[in-house]
Coordinates of C-alpha atoms and ligand atoms in Angstrom, one line a residue:
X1 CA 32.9 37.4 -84.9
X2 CA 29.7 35.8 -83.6
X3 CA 30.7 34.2 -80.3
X4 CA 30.5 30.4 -79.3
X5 CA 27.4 29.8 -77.8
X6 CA 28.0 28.5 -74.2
X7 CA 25.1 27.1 -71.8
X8 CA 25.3 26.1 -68.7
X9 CA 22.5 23.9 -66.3
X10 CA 23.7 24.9 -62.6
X11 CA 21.8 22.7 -60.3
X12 CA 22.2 23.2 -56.4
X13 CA 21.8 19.7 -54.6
X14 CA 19.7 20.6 -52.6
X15 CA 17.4 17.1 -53.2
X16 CA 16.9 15.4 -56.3
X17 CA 15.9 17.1 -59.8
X18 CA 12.5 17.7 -60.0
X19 CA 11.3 17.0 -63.8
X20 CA 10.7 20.7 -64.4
X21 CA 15.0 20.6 -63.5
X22 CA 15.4 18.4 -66.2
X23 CA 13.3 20.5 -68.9
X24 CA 15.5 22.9 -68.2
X25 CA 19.0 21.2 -68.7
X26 CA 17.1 19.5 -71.5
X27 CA 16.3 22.6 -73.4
X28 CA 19.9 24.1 -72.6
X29 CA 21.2 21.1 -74.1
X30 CA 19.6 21.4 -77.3
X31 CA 20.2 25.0 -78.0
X32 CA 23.8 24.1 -77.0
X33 CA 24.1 21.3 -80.1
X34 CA 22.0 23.2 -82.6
X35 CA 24.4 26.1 -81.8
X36 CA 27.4 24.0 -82.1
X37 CA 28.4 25.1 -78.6
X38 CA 29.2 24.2 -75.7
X39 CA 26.6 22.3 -72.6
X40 CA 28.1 22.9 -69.3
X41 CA 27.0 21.4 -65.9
X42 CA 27.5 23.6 -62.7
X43 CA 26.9 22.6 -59.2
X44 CA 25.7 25.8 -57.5
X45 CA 26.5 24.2 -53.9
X46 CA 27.5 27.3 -51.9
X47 CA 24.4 27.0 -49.4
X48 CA 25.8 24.7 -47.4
X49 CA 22.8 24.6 -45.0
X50 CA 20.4 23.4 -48.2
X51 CA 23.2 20.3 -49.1
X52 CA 21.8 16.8 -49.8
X53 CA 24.0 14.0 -49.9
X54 CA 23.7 12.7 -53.1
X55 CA 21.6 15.0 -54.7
X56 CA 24.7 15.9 -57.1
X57 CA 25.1 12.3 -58.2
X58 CA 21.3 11.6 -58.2
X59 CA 21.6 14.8 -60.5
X60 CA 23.4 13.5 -63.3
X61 CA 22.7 10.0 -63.1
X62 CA 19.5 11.8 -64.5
X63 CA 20.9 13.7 -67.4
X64 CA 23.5 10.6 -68.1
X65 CA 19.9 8.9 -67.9
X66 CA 18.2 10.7 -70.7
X67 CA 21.5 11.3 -72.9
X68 CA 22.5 14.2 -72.0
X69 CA 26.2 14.2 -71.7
X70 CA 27.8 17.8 -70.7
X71 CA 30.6 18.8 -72.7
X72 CA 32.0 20.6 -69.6
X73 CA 31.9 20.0 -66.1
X74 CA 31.2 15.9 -65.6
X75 CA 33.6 13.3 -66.6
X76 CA 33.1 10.0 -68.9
X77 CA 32.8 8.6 -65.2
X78 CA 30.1 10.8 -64.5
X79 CA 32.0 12.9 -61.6
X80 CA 32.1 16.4 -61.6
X81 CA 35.4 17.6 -62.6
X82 CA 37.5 19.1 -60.1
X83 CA 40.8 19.6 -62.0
X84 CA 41.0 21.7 -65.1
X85 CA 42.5 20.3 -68.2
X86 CA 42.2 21.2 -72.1
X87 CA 38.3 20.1 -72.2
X88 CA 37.4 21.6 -68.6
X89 CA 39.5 24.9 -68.9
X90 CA 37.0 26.4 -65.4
X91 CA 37.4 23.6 -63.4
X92 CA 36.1 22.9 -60.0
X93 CA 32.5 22.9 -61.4
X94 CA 31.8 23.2 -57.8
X95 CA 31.4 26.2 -56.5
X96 CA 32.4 25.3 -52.7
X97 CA 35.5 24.1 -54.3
X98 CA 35.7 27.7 -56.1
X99 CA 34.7 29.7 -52.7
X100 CA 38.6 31.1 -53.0
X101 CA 38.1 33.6 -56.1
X102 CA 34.6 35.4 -54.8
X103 CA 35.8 37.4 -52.1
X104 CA 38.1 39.8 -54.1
X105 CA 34.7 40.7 -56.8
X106 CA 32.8 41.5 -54.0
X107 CA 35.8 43.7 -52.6
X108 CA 36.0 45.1 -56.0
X109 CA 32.2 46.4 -55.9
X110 CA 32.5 47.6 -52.3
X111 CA 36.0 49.7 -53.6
X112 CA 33.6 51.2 -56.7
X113 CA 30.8 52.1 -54.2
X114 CA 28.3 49.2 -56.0
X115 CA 28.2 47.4 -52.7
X116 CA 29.2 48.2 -48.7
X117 CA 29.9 45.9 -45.5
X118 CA 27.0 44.9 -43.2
X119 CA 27.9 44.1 -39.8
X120 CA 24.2 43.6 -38.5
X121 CA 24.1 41.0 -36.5
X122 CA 21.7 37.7 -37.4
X123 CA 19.6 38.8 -33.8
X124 CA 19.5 42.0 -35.0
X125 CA 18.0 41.6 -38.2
X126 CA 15.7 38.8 -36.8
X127 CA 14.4 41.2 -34.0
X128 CA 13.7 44.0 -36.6
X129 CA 11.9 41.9 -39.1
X130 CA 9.3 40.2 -35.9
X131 CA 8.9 44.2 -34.9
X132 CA 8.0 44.8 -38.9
X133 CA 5.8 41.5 -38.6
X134 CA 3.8 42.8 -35.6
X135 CA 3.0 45.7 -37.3
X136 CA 1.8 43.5 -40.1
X137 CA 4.5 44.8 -42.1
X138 CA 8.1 43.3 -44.1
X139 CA 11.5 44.3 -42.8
X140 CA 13.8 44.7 -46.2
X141 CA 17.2 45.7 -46.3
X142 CA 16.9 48.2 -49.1
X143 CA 17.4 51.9 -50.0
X144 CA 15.1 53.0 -47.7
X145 CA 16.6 51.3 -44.5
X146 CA 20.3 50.9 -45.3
X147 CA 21.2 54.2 -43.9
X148 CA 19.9 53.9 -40.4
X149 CA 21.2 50.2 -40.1
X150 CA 24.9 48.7 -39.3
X151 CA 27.1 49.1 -42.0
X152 CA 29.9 51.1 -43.7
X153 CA 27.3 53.9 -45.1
X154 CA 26.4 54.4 -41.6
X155 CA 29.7 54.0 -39.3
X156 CA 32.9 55.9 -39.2
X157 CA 35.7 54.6 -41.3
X158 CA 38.0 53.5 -39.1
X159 CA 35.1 51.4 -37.1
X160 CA 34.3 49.5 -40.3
X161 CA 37.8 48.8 -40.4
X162 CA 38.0 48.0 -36.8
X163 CA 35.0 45.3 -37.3
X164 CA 36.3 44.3 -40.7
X165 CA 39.7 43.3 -38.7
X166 CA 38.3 41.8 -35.7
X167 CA 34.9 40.2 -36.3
X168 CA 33.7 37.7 -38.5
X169 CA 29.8 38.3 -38.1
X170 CA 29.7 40.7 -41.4
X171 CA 28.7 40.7 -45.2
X172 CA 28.9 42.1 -48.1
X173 CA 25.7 43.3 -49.3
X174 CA 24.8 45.2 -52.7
X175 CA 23.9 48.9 -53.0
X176 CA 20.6 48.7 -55.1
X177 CA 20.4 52.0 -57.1
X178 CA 18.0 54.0 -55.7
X179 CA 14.9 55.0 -57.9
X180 CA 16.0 53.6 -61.4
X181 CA 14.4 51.7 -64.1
X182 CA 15.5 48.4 -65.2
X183 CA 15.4 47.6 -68.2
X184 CA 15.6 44.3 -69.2
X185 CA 15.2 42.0 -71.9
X186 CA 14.0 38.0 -72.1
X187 CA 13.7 35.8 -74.9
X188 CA 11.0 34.6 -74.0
X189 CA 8.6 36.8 -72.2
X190 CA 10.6 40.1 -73.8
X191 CA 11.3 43.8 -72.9
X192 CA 10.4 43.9 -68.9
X193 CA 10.9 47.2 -66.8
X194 CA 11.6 47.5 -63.0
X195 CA 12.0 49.8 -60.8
X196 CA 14.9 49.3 -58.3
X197 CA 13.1 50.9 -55.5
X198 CA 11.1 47.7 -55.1
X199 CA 14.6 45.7 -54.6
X200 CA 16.2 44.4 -51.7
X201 CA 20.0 44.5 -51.1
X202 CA 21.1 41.0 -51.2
X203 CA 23.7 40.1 -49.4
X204 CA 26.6 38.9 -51.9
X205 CA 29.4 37.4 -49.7
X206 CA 29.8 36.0 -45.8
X207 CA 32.6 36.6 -43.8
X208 CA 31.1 33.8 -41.3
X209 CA 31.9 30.9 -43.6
X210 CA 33.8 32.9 -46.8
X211 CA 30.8 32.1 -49.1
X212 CA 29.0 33.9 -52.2
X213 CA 25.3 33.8 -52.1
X214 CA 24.0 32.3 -55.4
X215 CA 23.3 35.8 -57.2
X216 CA 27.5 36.5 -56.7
X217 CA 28.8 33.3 -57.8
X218 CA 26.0 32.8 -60.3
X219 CA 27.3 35.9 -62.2
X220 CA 31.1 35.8 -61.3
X221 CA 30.9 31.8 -62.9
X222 CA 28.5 32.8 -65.9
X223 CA 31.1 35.5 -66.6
X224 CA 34.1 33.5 -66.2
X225 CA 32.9 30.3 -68.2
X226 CA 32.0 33.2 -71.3
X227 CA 27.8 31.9 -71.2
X228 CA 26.3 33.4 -74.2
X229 CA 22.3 32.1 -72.8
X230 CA 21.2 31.4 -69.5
X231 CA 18.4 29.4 -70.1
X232 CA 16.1 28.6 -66.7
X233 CA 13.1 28.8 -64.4
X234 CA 10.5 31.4 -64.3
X235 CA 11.0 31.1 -59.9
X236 CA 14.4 33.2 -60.9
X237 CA 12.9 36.1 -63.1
X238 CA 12.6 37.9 -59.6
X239 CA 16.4 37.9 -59.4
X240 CA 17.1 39.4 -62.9
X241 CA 16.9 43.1 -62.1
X242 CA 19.9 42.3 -59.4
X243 CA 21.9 40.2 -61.7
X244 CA 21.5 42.9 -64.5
X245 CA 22.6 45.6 -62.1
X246 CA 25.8 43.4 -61.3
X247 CA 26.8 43.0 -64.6
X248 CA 26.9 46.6 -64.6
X249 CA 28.6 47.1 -61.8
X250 CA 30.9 44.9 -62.6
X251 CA 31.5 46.5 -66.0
X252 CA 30.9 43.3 -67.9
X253 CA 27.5 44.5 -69.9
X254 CA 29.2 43.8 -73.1
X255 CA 29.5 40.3 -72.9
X256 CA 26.6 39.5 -70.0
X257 CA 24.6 36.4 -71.4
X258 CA 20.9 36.6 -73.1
X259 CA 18.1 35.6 -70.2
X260 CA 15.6 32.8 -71.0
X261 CA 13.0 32.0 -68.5
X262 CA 10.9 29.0 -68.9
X263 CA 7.7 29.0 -67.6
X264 CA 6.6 26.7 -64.5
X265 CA 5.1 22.6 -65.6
X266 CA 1.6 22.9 -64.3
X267 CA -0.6 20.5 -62.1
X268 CA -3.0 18.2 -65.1
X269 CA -6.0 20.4 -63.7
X270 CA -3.8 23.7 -64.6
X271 CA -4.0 25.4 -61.1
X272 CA -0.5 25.8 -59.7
X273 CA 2.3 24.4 -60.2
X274 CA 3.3 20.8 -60.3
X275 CA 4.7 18.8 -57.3
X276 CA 5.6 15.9 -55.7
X277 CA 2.1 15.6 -54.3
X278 CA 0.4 15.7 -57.1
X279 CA 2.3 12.5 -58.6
X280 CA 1.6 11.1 -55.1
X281 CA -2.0 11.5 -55.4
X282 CA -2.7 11.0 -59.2
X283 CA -0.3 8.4 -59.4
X284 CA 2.3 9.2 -61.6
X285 CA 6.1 10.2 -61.1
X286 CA 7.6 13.6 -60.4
X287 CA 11.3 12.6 -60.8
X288 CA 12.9 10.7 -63.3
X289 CA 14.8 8.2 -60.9
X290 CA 13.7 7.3 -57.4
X291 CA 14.6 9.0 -54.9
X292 CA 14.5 7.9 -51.0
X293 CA 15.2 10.7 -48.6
X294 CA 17.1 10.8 -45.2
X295 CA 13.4 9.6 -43.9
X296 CA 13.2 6.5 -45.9
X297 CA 10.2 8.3 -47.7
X298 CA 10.3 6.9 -51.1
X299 CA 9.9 8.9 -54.2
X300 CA 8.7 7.3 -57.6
X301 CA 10.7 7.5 -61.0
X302 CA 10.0 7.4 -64.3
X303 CA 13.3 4.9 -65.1
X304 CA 11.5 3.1 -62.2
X305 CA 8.3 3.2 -63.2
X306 CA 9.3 1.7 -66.7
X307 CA 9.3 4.4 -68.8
X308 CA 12.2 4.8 -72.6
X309 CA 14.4 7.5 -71.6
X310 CA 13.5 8.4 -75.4
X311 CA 9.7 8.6 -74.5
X312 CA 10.6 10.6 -71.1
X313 CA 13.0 12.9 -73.3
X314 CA 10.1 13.6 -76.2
X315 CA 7.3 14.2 -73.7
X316 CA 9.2 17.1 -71.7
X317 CA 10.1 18.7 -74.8
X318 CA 6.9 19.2 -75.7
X319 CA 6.1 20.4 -71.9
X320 CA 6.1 24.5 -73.1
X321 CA 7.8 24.1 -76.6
X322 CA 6.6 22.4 -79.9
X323 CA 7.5 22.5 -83.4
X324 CA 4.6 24.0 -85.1
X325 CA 3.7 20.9 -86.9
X326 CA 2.1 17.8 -86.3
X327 CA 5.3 15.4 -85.3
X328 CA 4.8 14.6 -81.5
X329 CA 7.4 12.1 -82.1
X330 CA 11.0 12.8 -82.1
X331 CA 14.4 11.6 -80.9
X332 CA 16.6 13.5 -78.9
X333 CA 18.9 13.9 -82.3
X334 CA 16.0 15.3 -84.0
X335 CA 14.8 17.6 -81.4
X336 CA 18.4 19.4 -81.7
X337 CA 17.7 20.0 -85.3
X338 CA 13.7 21.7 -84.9
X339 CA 13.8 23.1 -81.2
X340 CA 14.2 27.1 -80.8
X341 CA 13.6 28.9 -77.6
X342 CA 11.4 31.3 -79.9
X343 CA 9.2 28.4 -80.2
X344 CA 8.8 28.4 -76.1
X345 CA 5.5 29.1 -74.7
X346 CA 5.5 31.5 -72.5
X347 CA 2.4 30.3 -70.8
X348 CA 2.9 27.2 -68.1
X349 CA 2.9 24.1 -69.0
X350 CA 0.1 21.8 -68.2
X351 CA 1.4 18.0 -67.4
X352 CA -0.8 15.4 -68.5
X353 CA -0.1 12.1 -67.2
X354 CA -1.8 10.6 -70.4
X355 CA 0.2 11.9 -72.7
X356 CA 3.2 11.0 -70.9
X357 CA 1.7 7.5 -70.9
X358 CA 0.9 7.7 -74.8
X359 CA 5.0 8.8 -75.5
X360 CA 5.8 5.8 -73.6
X361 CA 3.5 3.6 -75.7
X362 CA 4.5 4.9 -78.9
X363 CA 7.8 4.1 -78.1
X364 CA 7.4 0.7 -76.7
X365 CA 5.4 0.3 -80.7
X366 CA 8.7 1.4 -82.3
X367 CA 11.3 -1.3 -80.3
X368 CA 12.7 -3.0 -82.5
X369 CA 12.0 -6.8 -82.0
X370 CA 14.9 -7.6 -81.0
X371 CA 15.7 -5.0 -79.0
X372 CA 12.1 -6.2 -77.0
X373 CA 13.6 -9.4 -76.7
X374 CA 16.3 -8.5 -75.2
X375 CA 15.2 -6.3 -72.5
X376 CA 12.8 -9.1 -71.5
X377 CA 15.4 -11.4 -71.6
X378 CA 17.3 -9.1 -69.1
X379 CA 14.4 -8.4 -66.7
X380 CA 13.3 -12.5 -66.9
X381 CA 16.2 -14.4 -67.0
X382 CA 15.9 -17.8 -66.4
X383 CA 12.1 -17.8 -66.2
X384 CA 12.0 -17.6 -70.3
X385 CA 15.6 -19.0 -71.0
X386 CA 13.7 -22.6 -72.5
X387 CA 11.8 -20.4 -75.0
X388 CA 13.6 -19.1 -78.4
X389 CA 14.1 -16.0 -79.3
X390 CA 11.9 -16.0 -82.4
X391 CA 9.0 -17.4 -79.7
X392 CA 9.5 -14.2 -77.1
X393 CA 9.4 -12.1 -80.0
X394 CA 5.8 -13.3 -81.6
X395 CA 4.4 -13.0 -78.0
X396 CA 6.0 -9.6 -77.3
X397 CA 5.1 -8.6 -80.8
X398 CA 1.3 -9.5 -80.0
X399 CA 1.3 -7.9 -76.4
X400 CA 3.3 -4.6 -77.1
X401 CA 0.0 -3.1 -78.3
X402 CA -1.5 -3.9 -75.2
X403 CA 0.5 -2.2 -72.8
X404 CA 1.8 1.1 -71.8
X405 CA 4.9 -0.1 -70.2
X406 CA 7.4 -3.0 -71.0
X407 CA 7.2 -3.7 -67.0
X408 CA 3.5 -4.4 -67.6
X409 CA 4.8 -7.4 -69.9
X410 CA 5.6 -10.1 -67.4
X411 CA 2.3 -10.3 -66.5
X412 CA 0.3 -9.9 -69.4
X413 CA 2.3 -12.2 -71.1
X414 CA 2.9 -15.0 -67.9
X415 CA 0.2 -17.6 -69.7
X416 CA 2.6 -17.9 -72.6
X417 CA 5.7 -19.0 -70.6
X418 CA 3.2 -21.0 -68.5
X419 CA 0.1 -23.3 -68.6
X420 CA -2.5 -21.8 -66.6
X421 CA -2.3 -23.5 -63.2
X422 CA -6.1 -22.5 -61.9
X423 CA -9.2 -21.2 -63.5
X424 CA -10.7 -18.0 -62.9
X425 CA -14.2 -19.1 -61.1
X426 CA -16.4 -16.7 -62.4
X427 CA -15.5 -17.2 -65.8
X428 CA -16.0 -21.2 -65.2
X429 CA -19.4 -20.1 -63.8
X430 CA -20.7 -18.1 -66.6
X431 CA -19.3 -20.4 -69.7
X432 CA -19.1 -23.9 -68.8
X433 CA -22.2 -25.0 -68.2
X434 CA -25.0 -26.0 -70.6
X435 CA -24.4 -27.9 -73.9
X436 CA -20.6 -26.4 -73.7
X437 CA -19.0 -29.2 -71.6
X438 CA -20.0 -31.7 -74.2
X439 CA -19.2 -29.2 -77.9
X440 CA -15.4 -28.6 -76.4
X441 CA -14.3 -31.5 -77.1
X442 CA -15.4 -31.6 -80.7
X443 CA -13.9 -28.1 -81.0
X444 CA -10.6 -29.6 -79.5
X445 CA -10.8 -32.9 -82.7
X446 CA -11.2 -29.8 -84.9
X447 CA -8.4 -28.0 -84.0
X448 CA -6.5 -31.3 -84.1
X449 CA -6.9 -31.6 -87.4
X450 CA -5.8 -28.3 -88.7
X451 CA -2.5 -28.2 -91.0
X452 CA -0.8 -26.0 -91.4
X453 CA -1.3 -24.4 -88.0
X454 CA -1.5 -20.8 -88.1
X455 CA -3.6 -17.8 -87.5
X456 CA -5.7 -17.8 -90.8
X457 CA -6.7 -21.8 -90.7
X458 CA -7.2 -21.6 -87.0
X459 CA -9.6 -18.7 -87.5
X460 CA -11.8 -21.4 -89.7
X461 CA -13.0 -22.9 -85.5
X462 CA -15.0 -19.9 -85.8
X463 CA -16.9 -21.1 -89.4
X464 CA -17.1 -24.6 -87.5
X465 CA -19.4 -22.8 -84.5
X466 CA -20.8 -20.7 -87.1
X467 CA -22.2 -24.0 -88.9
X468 CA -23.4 -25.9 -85.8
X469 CA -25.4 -23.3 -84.7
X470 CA -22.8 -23.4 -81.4
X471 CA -23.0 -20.5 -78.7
X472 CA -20.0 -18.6 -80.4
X473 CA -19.2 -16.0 -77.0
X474 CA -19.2 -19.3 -74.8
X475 CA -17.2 -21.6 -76.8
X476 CA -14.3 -18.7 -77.6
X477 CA -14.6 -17.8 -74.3
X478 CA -14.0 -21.3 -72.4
X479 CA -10.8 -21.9 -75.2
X480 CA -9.3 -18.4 -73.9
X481 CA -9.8 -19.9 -70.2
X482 CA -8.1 -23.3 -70.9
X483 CA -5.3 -21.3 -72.7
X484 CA -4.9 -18.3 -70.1
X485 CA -6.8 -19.3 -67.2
X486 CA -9.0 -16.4 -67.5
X487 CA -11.7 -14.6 -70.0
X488 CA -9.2 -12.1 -70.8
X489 CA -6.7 -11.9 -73.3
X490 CA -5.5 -11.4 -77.1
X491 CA -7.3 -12.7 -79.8
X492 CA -7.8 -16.6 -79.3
X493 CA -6.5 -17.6 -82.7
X494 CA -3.5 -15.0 -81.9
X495 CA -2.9 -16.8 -79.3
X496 CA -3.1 -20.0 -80.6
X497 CA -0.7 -19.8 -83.5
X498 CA 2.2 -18.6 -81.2
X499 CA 1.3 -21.3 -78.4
X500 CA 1.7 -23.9 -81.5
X501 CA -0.8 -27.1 -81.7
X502 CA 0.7 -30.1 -79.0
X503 CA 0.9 -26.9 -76.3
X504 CA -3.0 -26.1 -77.0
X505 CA -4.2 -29.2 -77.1
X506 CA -2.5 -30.2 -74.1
X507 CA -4.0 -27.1 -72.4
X508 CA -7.7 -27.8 -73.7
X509 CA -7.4 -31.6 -72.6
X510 CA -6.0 -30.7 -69.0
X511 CA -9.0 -27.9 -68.8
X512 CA -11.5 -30.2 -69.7
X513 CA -10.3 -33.2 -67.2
X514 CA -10.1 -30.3 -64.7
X515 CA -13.6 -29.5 -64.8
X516 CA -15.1 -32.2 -65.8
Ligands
LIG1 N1 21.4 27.2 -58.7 C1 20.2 27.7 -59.3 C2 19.1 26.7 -59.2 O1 19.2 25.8 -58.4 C3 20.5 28.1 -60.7 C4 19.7 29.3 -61.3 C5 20.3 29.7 -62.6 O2 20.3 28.9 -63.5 O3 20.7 30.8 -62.6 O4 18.2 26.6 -59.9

């Protein structure tokens, strides 16, 4: 029988989720629903040294963020779980609240001869890898050094069990095979071979604080929470000769997952890969929430920075997959039905800031009305409560194609909720001057007269110039400065319409005894 597919995004807190993270849970997620399986959050937070406060919450505040909702592993309250029940059968999801059932797998691969103790001590190693250094040279822990260093391949039985008993400066470290091949297998970059000379002998488990390293606990938990696809960054492609060496050892080969490694989100010039500086610099997030660090150093988001969570959510799956047609546009509902890993690049990704822009936009052009109306309402409050909803919606209706953003809105749309209290000087300077002073106000007795008032028989002011001969550029130009207190702007009859007649005349009238 085909098994259940089971993925799992296993974050260590170790500061908050870099966009590239979120690909990566993304794309785990949507494998998981097209599968019909199961989307399990992990929190890989055994490097105690590495913690962040509130990197795990920051975490998946983000996923909650962009609807993705793990079927194992969080709570409806968003906690991780810590207590197993029917729907989290492998709870803790943490591993430092799982650091009890490592040990005894290490033990197991020391007793089959996989793995040995290590009782080097930290100055020991430090002092052998600055005398490597000085000769220009790396100190590794590997085949070729393990026998003349401190450990049970090298020190009589009943020493090793001496120090076992006595000293807690020791680790378990694996015994990498010596002079084998690899062979390993990716769906996405393929067949890959290695040669296990070139690996190091990781250390797997600490006596000093009864930890697993990440390579341990990352196969022990992908084992015992049955994953059928690990599904993450290229940075751990490195690591997969040793984890498919473990699962060997460890006898488990017939059920060890499939690997997918997805390929690093590139800088928008190509070269390297993507960080926080470069959002810094070109001016666009890096994270999709804020972040501020124990410094106070302040890190932008997109939720901040007024992006959909829809928009955010399109654009990344697109950073390194797409769905061989034309649609750019797709929900997160959608995107479960088309994505497949064999559709993932396995190229990097190039972010461009644009694009990421353009999602947004397209987004913010789909909003329902209401919807629009609503969110302004929320992020205005009192300063629009006198206007009706069917007002807000005509002027959010007009801007929405203006704007990138729905933050941008307050101020592209201020002169609607508010009669210009100044005029910009230049623009007084360059139109009112000449014969305009004394046309306006038979523009104004025009416009007056106009029933019914909307856009099309307000558009007729411009036959009116047209007939007089009147500077057309001028006049339109000193009727968007009464109505916005500037030369910029929608369309003036656009405007106009919404405005209604008494609140345009009024604003003409008070423009023209202003400058007058
Ligand atoms: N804890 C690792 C990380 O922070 C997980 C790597 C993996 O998915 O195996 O990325």
């Amino acid at each position: 029988m085909e098994r259940r597919r089971r993925v799992r995004f296993a974050p260590s807190p170790t500061g908050p989720l870099h966009m590239g993270g979120v690909r990566t849970a993304l794309y785990n997620y949507l494998y998981a629903k097209q599968a019909g399986g199961d989307f399990i959050l992990r929190i890989e937070d055994t490097d105690s040294q590495r913690f962040v406060p509130g990197a795990e919450e920051y975490i998946i505040e983000s996923l909650r963020w962009c609807g993705i909702f793990p079927d194992e592993g969080v709570d409806e309250n968003g906690k991780v779980v810590e207590v197993a029940s029917e729907r989290h059968p492998h709870a803790p999801y943490r591993q430092s609240q799982r650091r009890g059932i490592y040990r005894k797998y290490a033990e197991e691969l020391v007793e089959k001869g996989y793995a040995y103790y290590a009782f080097d001590s930290t100055e020991s190693l430090a002092a052998l890898r600055a005398e490597a250094e000085a000769q220009k040279k790396t100190f590794t822990y590997n085949w070729e050094t393990r026998g003349t260093l401190c450990n049970s391949l090298t020190l009589p039985t009943d020493e090793v069990a001496r120090r076992l008993a006595e000293t807690r400066d020791w680790t378990i470290r694996f015994k990498i095979p010596e002079n084998r091949t690899v062979a390993m297998d990716d769906l996405i970059r393929g067949h890959i071979e290695v040669n296990s000379n070139t690996l190091d002998d990781k250390v797997l488990w600490k006596r000093a604080d009864e930890l697993p390293t990440y390579h341990l606990a990352n196969i022990v938990d992908d084992h015992l929470m049955e994953i059928t696809e690990v599904i993450r960054g290229e940075e751990w492609l490195p690591s997969l000769p040793l984890h498919y060496l473990l699962y060997e050892a460890f006898g488990w080969q017939d059920s060890q997952p499939r690997f997918a490694h997805l390929s690093l989100l590139l800088k928008p010039d190509g070269k390297g890969k993507l960080s926080k500086r470069d959002g810094d610099r070109l001016g666009f997030p890096v994270f999709p929430l804020r972040w501020v660090n124990a410094e106070g150093e302040v890190s932008r988001g997109y939720r901040e920075d007024g992006y959909y969570p829809e928009a955010f959510v399109n654009m990344l799956a697109f950073l390194g997959w797409n769905p061989g047609t034309e649609q750019e546009i797709f929900s997160l509902d959608e995107l479960v039905k088309v994505f497949s890993l064999e559709r993932v690049v396995k190229s990097g990704a190039r972010f461009n800031p644009d694009k990421a822009k353009w999602f947004n936009q397209e987004y913010l052009r789909m909003r329902p009305t209401a919807q629009l109306v609503a969110d302004f309402r929320a992020s205005e409050g009192a300063r629009i409560a006198a206007f009706s909803d069917d007002y807000v919606g005509r002027v959010l209706d007009l801007m929405r194609e203006r704007v990138h953003f729905p933050t941008e809105f307050r101020e592209a749309t201020s002169f609607f909720f508010e009669a210009p209290a100044s005029y910009d000087e230049a623009a007084v300077a360059k139109f009112w001057k000449d014969d305009i002073p004394a046309l306006i106000p038979q523009v104004r007795e025009f416009i007056a007269g106009l029933d019914p008032f909307d856009k099309e028989h307000i558009e007729t002011v411009e036959a009116l110039i047209r007939e007089n001969g009147w500077p057309m550029g001028k006049v339109m130009n000193t009727l968007r400065l009464f109505l916005v207190g500037k030369s910029v702007g929608p369309g003036v009859a656009d405007m106009m319409a919404i405005l209604g007649k008494d609140e345009v005349l009024k604003r003409i009238d008070k423009g023209i005894t202003t400058l007058q």
